[in-house]
Short mmCIF file of C-alpha atoms in Angstrom, two decimals:
data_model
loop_
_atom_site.label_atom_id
_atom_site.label_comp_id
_atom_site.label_asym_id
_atom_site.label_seq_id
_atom_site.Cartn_x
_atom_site.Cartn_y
_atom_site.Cartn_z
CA UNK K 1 0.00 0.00 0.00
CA UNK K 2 1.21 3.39 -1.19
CA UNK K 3 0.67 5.98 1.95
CA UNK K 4 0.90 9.95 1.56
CA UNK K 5 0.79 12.68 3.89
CA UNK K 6 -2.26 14.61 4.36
CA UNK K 7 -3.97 17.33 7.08
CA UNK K 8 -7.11 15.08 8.84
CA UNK K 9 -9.25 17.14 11.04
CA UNK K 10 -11.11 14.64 13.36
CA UNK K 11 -14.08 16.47 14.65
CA UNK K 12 -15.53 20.07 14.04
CA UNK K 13 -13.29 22.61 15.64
CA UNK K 14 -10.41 20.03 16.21
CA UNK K 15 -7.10 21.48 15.61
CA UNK K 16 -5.58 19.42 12.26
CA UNK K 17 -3.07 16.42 12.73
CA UNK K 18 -0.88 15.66 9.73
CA UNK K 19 -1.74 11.34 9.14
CA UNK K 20 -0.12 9.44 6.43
CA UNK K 21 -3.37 8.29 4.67
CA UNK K 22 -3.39 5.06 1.92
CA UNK K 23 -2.91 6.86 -1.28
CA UNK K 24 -6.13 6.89 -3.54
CA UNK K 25 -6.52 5.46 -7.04
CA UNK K 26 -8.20 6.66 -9.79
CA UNK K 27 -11.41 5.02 -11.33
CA UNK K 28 -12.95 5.43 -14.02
CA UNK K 29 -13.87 9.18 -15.51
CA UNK K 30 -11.06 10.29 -12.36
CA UNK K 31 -7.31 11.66 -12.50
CA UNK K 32 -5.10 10.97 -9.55
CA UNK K 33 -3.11 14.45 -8.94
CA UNK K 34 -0.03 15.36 -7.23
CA UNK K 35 -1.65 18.40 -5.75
CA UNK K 36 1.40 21.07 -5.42
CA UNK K 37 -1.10 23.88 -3.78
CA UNK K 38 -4.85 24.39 -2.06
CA UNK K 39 -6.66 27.11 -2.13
CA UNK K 40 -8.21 28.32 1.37
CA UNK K 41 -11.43 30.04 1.21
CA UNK K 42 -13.76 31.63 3.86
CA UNK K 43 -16.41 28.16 3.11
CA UNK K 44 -13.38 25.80 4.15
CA UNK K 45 -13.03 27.92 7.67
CA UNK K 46 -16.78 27.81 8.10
CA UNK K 47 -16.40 23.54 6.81
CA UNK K 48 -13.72 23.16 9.87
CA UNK K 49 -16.09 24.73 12.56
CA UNK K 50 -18.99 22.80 11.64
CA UNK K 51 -20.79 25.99 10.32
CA UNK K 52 -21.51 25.05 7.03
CA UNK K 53 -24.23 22.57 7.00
CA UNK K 54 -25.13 22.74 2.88
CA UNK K 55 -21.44 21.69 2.70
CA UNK K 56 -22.14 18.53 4.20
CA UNK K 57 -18.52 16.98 5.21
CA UNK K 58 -18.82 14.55 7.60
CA UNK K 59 -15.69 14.08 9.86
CA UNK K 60 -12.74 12.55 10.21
CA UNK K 61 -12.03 14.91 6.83
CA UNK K 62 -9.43 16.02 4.69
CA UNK K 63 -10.89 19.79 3.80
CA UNK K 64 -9.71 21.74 0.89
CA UNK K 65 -11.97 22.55 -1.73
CA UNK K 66 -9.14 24.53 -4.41
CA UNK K 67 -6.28 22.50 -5.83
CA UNK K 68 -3.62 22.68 -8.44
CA UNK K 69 -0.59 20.32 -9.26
CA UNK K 70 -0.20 17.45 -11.39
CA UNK K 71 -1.68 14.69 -13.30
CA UNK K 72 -0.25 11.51 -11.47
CA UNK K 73 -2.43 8.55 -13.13
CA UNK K 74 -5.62 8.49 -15.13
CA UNK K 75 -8.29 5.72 -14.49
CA UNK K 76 -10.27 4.29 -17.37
CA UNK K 77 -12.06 6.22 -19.83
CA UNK K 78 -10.24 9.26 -18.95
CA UNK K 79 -8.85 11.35 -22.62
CA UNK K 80 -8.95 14.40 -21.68
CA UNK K 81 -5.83 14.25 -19.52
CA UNK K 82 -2.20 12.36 -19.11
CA UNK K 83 0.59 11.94 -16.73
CA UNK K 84 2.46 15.05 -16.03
CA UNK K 85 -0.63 17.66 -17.25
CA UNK K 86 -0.48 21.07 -14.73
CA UNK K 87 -4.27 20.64 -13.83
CA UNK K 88 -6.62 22.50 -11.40
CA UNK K 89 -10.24 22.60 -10.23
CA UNK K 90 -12.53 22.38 -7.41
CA UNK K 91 -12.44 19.37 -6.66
CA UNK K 92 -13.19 18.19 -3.02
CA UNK K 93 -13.46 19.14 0.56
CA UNK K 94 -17.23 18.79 0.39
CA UNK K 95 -19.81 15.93 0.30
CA UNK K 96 -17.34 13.39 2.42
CA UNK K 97 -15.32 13.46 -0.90
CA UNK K 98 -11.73 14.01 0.01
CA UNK K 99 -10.05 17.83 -0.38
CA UNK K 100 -6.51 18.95 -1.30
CA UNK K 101 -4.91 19.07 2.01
CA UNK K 102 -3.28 15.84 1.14
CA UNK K 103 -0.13 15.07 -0.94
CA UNK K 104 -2.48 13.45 -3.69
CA UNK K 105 -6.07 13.86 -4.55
CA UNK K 106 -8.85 11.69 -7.00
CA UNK K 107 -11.09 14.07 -8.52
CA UNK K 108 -13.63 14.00 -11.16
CA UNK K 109 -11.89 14.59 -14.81
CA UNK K 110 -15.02 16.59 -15.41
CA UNK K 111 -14.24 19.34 -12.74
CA UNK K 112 -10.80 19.37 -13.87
CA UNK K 113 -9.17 21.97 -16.69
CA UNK K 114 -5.30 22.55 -17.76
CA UNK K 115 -3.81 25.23 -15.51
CA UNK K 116 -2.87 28.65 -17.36
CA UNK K 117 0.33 28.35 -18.87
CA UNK K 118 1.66 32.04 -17.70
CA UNK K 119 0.19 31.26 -13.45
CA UNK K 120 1.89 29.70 -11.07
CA UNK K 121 0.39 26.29 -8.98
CA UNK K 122 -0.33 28.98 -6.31
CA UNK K 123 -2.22 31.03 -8.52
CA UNK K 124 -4.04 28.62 -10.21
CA UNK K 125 -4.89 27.06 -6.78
CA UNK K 126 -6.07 30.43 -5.88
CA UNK K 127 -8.75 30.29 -8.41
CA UNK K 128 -11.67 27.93 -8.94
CA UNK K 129 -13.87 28.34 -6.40
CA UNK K 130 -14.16 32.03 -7.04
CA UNK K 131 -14.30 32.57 -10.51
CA UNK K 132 -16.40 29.59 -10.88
CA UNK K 133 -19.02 31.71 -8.71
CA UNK K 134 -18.27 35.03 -10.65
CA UNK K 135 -19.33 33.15 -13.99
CA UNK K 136 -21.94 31.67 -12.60
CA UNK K 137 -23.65 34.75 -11.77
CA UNK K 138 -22.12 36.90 -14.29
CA UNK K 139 -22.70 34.82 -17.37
CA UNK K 140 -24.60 32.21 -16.56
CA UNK K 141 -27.51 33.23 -14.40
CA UNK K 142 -27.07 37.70 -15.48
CA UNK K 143 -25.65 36.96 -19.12
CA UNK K 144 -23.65 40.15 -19.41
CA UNK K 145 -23.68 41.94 -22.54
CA UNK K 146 -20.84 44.82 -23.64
CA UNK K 147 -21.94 48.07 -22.37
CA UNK K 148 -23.94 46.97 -19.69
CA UNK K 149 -23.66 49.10 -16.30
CA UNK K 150 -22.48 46.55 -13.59
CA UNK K 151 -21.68 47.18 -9.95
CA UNK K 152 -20.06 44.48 -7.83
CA UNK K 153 -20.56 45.20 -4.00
CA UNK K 154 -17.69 43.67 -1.70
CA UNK K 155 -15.61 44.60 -4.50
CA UNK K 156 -12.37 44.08 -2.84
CA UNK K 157 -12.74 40.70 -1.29
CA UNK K 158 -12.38 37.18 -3.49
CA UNK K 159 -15.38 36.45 -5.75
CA UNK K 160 -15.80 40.57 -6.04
CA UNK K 161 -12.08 41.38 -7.52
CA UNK K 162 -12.76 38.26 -9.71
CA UNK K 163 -16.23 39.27 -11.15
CA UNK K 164 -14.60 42.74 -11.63
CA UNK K 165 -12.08 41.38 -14.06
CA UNK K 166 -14.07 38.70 -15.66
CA UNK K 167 -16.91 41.69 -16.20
CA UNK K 168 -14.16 44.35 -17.56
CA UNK K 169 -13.10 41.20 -20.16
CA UNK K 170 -16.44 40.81 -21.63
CA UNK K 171 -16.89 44.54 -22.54
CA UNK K 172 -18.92 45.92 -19.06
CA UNK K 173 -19.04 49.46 -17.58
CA UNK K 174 -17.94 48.37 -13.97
CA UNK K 175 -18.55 49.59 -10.76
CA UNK K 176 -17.07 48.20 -7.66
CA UNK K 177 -18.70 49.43 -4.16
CA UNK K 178 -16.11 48.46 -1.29
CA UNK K 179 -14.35 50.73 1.69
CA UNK K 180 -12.20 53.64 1.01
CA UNK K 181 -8.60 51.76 1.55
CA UNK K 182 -9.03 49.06 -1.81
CA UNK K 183 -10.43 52.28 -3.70
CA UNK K 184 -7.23 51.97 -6.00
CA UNK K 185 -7.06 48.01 -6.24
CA UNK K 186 -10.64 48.49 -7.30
CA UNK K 187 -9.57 50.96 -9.64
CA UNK K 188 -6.50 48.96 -11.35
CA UNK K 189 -8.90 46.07 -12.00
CA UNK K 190 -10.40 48.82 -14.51
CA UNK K 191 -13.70 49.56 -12.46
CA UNK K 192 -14.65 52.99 -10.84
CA UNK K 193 -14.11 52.42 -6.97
CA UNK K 194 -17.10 53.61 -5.26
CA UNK K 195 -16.74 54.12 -1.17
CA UNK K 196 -19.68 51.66 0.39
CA UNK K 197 -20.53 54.75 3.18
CA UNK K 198 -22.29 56.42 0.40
CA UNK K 199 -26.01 55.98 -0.09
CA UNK K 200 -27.35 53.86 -2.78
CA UNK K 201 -29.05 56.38 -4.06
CA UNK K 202 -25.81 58.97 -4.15
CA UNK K 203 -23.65 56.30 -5.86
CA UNK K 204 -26.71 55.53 -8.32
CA UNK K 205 -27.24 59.19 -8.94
CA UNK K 206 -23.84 59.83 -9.73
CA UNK K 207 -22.85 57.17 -11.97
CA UNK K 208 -26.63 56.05 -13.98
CA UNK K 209 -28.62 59.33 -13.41
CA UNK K 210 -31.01 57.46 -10.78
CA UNK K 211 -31.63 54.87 -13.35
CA UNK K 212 -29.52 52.12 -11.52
CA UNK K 213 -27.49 49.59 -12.70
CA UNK K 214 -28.53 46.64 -15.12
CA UNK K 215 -26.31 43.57 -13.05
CA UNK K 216 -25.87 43.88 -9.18
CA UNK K 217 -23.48 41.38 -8.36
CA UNK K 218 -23.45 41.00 -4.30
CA UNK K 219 -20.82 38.88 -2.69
CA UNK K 220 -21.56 40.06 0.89
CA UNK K 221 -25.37 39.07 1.56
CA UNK K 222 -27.25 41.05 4.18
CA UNK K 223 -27.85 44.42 4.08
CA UNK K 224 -25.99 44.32 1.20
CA UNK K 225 -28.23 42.06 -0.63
CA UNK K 226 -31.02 44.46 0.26
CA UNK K 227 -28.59 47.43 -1.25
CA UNK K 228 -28.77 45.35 -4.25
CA UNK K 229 -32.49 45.55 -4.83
CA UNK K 230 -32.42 49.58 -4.86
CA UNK K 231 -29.58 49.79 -6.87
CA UNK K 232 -30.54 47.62 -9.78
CA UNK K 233 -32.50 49.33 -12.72
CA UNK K 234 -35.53 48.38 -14.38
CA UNK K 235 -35.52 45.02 -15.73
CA UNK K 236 -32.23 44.87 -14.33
CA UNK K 237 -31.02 41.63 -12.56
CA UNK K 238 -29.51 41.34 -9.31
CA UNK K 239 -27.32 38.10 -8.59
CA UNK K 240 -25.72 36.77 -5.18
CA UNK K 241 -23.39 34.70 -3.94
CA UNK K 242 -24.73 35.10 -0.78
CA UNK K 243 -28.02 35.45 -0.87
CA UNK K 244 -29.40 33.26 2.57
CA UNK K 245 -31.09 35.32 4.52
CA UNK K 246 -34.52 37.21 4.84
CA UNK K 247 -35.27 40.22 2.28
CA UNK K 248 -37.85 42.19 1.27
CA UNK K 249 -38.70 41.70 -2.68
CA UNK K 250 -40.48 45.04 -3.30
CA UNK K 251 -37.77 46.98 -4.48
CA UNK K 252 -36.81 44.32 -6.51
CA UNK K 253 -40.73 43.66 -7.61
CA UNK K 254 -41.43 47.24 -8.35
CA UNK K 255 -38.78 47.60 -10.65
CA UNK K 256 -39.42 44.53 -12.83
CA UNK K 257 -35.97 42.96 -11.79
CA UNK K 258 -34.93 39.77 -11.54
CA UNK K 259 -33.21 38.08 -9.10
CA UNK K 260 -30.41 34.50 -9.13
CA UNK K 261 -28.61 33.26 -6.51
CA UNK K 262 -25.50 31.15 -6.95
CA UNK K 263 -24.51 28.19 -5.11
CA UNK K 264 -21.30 26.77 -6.48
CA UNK K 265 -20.89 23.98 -4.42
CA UNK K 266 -24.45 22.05 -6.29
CA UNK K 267 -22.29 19.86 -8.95
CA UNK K 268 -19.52 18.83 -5.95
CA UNK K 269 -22.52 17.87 -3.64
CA UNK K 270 -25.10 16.15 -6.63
CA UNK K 271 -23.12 14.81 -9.76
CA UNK K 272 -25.23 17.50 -11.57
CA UNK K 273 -23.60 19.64 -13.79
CA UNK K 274 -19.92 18.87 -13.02
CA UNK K 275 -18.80 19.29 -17.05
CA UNK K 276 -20.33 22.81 -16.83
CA UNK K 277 -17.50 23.34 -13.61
CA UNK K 278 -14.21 22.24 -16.19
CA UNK K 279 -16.03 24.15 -19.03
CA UNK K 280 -15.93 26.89 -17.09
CA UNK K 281 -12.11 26.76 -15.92
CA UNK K 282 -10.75 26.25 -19.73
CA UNK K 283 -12.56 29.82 -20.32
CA UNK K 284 -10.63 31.38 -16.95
CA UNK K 285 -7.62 29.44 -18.66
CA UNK K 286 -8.20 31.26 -21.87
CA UNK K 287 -8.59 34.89 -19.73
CA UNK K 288 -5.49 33.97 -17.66
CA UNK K 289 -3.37 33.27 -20.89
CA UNK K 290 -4.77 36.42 -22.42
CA UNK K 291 -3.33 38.60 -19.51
CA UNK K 292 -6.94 39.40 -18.57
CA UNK K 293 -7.25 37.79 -15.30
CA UNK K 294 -4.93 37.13 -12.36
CA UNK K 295 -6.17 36.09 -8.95
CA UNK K 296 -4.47 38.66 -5.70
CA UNK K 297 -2.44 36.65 -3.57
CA UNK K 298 -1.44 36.97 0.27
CA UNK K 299 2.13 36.80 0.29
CA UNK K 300 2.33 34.85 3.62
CA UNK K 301 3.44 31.21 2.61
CA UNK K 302 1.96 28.14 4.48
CA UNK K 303 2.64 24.69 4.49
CA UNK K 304 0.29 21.43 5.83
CA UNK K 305 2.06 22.52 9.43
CA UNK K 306 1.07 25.80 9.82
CA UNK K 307 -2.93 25.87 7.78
CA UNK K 308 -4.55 26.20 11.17
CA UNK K 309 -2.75 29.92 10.99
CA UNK K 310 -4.35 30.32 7.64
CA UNK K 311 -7.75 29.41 8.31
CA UNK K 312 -7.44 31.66 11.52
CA UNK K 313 -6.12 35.11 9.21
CA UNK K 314 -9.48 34.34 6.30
CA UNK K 315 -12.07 33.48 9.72
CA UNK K 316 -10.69 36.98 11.43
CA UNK K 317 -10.67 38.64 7.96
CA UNK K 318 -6.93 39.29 8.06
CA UNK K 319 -5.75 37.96 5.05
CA UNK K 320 -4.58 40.21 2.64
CA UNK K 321 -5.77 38.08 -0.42
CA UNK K 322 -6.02 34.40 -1.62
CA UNK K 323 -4.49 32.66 0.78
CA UNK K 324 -2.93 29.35 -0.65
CA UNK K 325 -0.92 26.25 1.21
CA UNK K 326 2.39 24.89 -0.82
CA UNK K 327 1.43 20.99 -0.35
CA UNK K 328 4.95 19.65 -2.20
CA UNK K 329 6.98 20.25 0.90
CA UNK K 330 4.35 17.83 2.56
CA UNK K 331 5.59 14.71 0.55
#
């Protein structure tokens, strides 16, 4: 039996212990990887303190729902793929299927696509979960068209700085609403920062002429959901990532808007839809290579024996960025 290293977390809250697990082997329509980095995201903090019940991971886990690194083995029926391939996806970390906090990883060849040639493994690794959920709103559910007024409230954070670029590279007028202090990330993405102390109303005024804005893309939920629904224009759409709590339609209704929320996770926990998931990579491939989109990276470096520090910087809102964990070191 062929063991590998990998970050087990036995109960919710437990602190991790680094096991040597039986390495897994691919079956048919999967790709055993090498992962070389895993992407942390605020879901897998909420997955370790047994917050997240639509994740549905049941414990002892390995958590890590981002990966990138290399294509160890196919199992049968698998073309699309062969040894030594830079892949990446999201892959795991949900459902009781294994995540990338290991040294190797089975996925699904469907949720799989070919890594960006110009990104590194830590930028790729950086990168699934979120611009799977900014296409997924933005195209899928909103289909964007050039010219189309968009705002993107939380702006700054990791889906927002995502659907800024993704919007800005299929011919949007973009907007990003987020504090004062990311004002001129915002603004080197190619969207007009707007500060998120001003009114709706003030920021609509100023930038549609009270009209609003066709595509409201909210990452935050809450009040900002309920921003959303004032802010959108007539026939407009809003779409969230986050959109679980209680709200009050009639702004929404009286304008003749619709509304989509997105939940990402659906193909990882069902089977459905998991092609759609690689489909969608190979186009952030294709924006990557064209120097159109590049995920913003915490510089701080973690390994397997130090992720409880990186889950503790994205739960306190510290982190200054993707935060990614370099698995190689691990092996």
């Amino acid at each position: 039996m062929t063991l590998m290293n990998a970050l087990v977390l036995d109960s919710a809250g437990a602190d991790f212990r680094i096991a040597e697990l039986p390495r897994p082997e691919p079956k048919a329509g999967e790709v055993l990887v090498r992962v070389r980095a895993s992407g942390v995201n605020p879901l897998d903090t909420k997955i370790r303190a047994g917050a997240a019940g639509h994740a549905r991971h049941p414990f002892p886990a390995v958590l890590g729902i981002d990966m990138a690194g290399l294509v160890e083995a196919v199992g049968p029926d698998v073309t699309g793929f062969r040894p030594g391939d830079e892949v990446y996806g999201m892959t795991g970390g949900v459902g009781g299927v294994q995540g990338s906090l290991a040294s190797y990883q089975v996925a699904d060849a469907r949720l799989l696509a070919l890594k960006p040639a110009n990104i590194s493994m830590r930028q790729a690794a950086a990168l699934p979960l979120i611009f799977i959920t900014a296409w997924e709103g933005l195209v899928d559910r909103a289909q964007v068209k050039p010219g189309q007024k968009v705002v993107v409230l939380g702006a700054g954070g990791g889906v927002g700085h995502i659907v800024i670029q993704l919007a800005v590279a299929l011919g949007a007028d973009v907007y990003g609403v987020d504090s004062v202090s990311k004002s001129g990330f915002i603004a080197g993405l190619g969207a007009t920062p707007i500060d998120r102390a001003e009114s709706v109303e003030a920021y609509m005024d100023r930038h549609t002429g009270g009209r609003g804005f066709d595509i409201v893309y909210d990452t935050v939920g809450g009040a900002s959901l309920d921003a959303a629904f004032s802010a959108v224009a007539r026939f407009g759409h809003v779409v969230s990532a986050l959109g679980w709590g209680t709200h009050a339609l009639a702004p929404l209704s009286f304008k003749a808007a619709s509304y989509s929320g997105v939940f990402t996770l659906l193909p990882l926990l069902t089977g459905e839809g998991r092609e759609h998931h690689g489909d969608i990579l190979r186009e952030a491939t294709r924006l990557a290579e064209a120097g159109k989109l590049a995920p913003r990276l915490d510089d701080r470096l973690f390994t397997l024996a130090n992720v409880a520090e990186a889950y503790r910087l994205i739960a306190d809102r510290e982190a200054l960025g993707k935060l990614v964990v370099d698995i190689g070191s691990a092996e």
